[in-house]
Amino acid sequence: MGMGYVLLTGVILLAISLITIKKFKTETSLQKILHLSALLIGVVLIILSTIGIIGYGQDILNY
């Protein structure tokens, strides 16, 4: 069940970052760092959950 939450969190972070990417040019440097961090964390969580699902044979749909 944990991998499902990791995947969901990664997708939500990635979606929020991509939806708000249009405002990136007008952001301050701190906002840009936070924006890119959320994007990077989202991608990393999706990759890690995919590796966990494939590598350990966990099927998140059966929970």
CSV table of C-alpha atoms in Angstrom, one decimal:
chain,number,residue,atom,x,y,z
A,1,MET,CA,0.0,0.0,0.0
A,2,GLY,CA,3.0,2.3,0.6
A,3,MET,CA,4.1,2.3,-3.0
A,4,GLY,CA,0.7,3.5,-4.1
A,5,TYR,CA,0.9,6.5,-1.9
A,6,VAL,CA,4.4,7.3,-3.1
A,7,LEU,CA,3.3,7.1,-6.7
A,8,LEU,CA,0.2,9.3,-5.9
A,9,THR,CA,2.4,11.9,-4.2
A,10,GLY,CA,4.8,12.0,-7.0
A,11,VAL,CA,2.1,12.4,-9.6
A,12,ILE,CA,0.4,15.2,-7.6
A,13,LEU,CA,3.7,17.1,-7.1
A,14,LEU,CA,4.6,16.7,-10.8
A,15,ALA,CA,1.1,17.8,-11.9
A,16,ILE,CA,1.1,20.9,-9.7
A,17,SER,CA,4.6,21.9,-10.9
A,18,LEU,CA,3.7,21.5,-14.6
A,19,ILE,CA,0.4,23.3,-14.2
A,20,THR,CA,2.1,26.4,-12.6
A,21,ILE,CA,5.1,26.4,-15.0
A,22,LYS,CA,3.7,29.3,-16.9
A,23,LYS,CA,4.4,31.6,-13.9
A,24,PHE,CA,8.0,30.5,-13.7
A,25,LYS,CA,9.4,33.6,-15.4
A,26,THR,CA,7.8,36.0,-12.9
A,27,GLU,CA,8.8,34.1,-9.8
A,28,THR,CA,11.5,35.2,-7.3
A,29,SER,CA,14.7,33.1,-7.0
A,30,LEU,CA,13.4,31.3,-3.9
A,31,GLN,CA,10.1,30.5,-5.6
A,32,LYS,CA,12.0,29.1,-8.6
A,33,ILE,CA,14.1,26.9,-6.3
A,34,LEU,CA,11.0,25.6,-4.6
A,35,HIS,CA,9.2,25.1,-7.9
A,36,LEU,CA,12.1,23.1,-9.4
A,37,SER,CA,12.5,21.1,-6.1
A,38,ALA,CA,8.8,20.1,-6.2
A,39,LEU,CA,9.2,19.1,-9.9
A,40,LEU,CA,12.4,17.1,-9.1
A,41,ILE,CA,10.9,15.4,-6.1
A,42,GLY,CA,7.8,14.4,-8.0
A,43,VAL,CA,9.9,12.8,-10.8
A,44,VAL,CA,12.1,11.0,-8.3
A,45,LEU,CA,9.1,9.6,-6.4
A,46,ILE,CA,7.5,8.4,-9.6
A,47,ILE,CA,10.8,6.7,-10.6
A,48,LEU,CA,11.3,5.1,-7.2
A,49,SER,CA,7.7,3.8,-7.0
A,50,THR,CA,8.0,2.4,-10.5
A,51,ILE,CA,11.2,0.6,-9.5
A,52,GLY,CA,9.6,-0.7,-6.4
A,53,ILE,CA,6.5,-1.9,-8.2
A,54,ILE,CA,8.5,-3.6,-11.0
A,55,GLY,CA,11.4,-4.8,-8.9
A,56,TYR,CA,9.5,-6.3,-6.0
A,57,GLY,CA,6.4,-7.4,-8.0
A,58,GLN,CA,4.1,-5.2,-6.0
A,59,ASP,CA,0.8,-4.7,-7.7
A,60,ILE,CA,-0.7,-1.5,-6.3
A,61,LEU,CA,-4.1,-2.2,-8.0
A,62,ASN,CA,-4.7,-5.3,-5.8
A,63,TYR,CA,-4.6,-3.4,-2.5
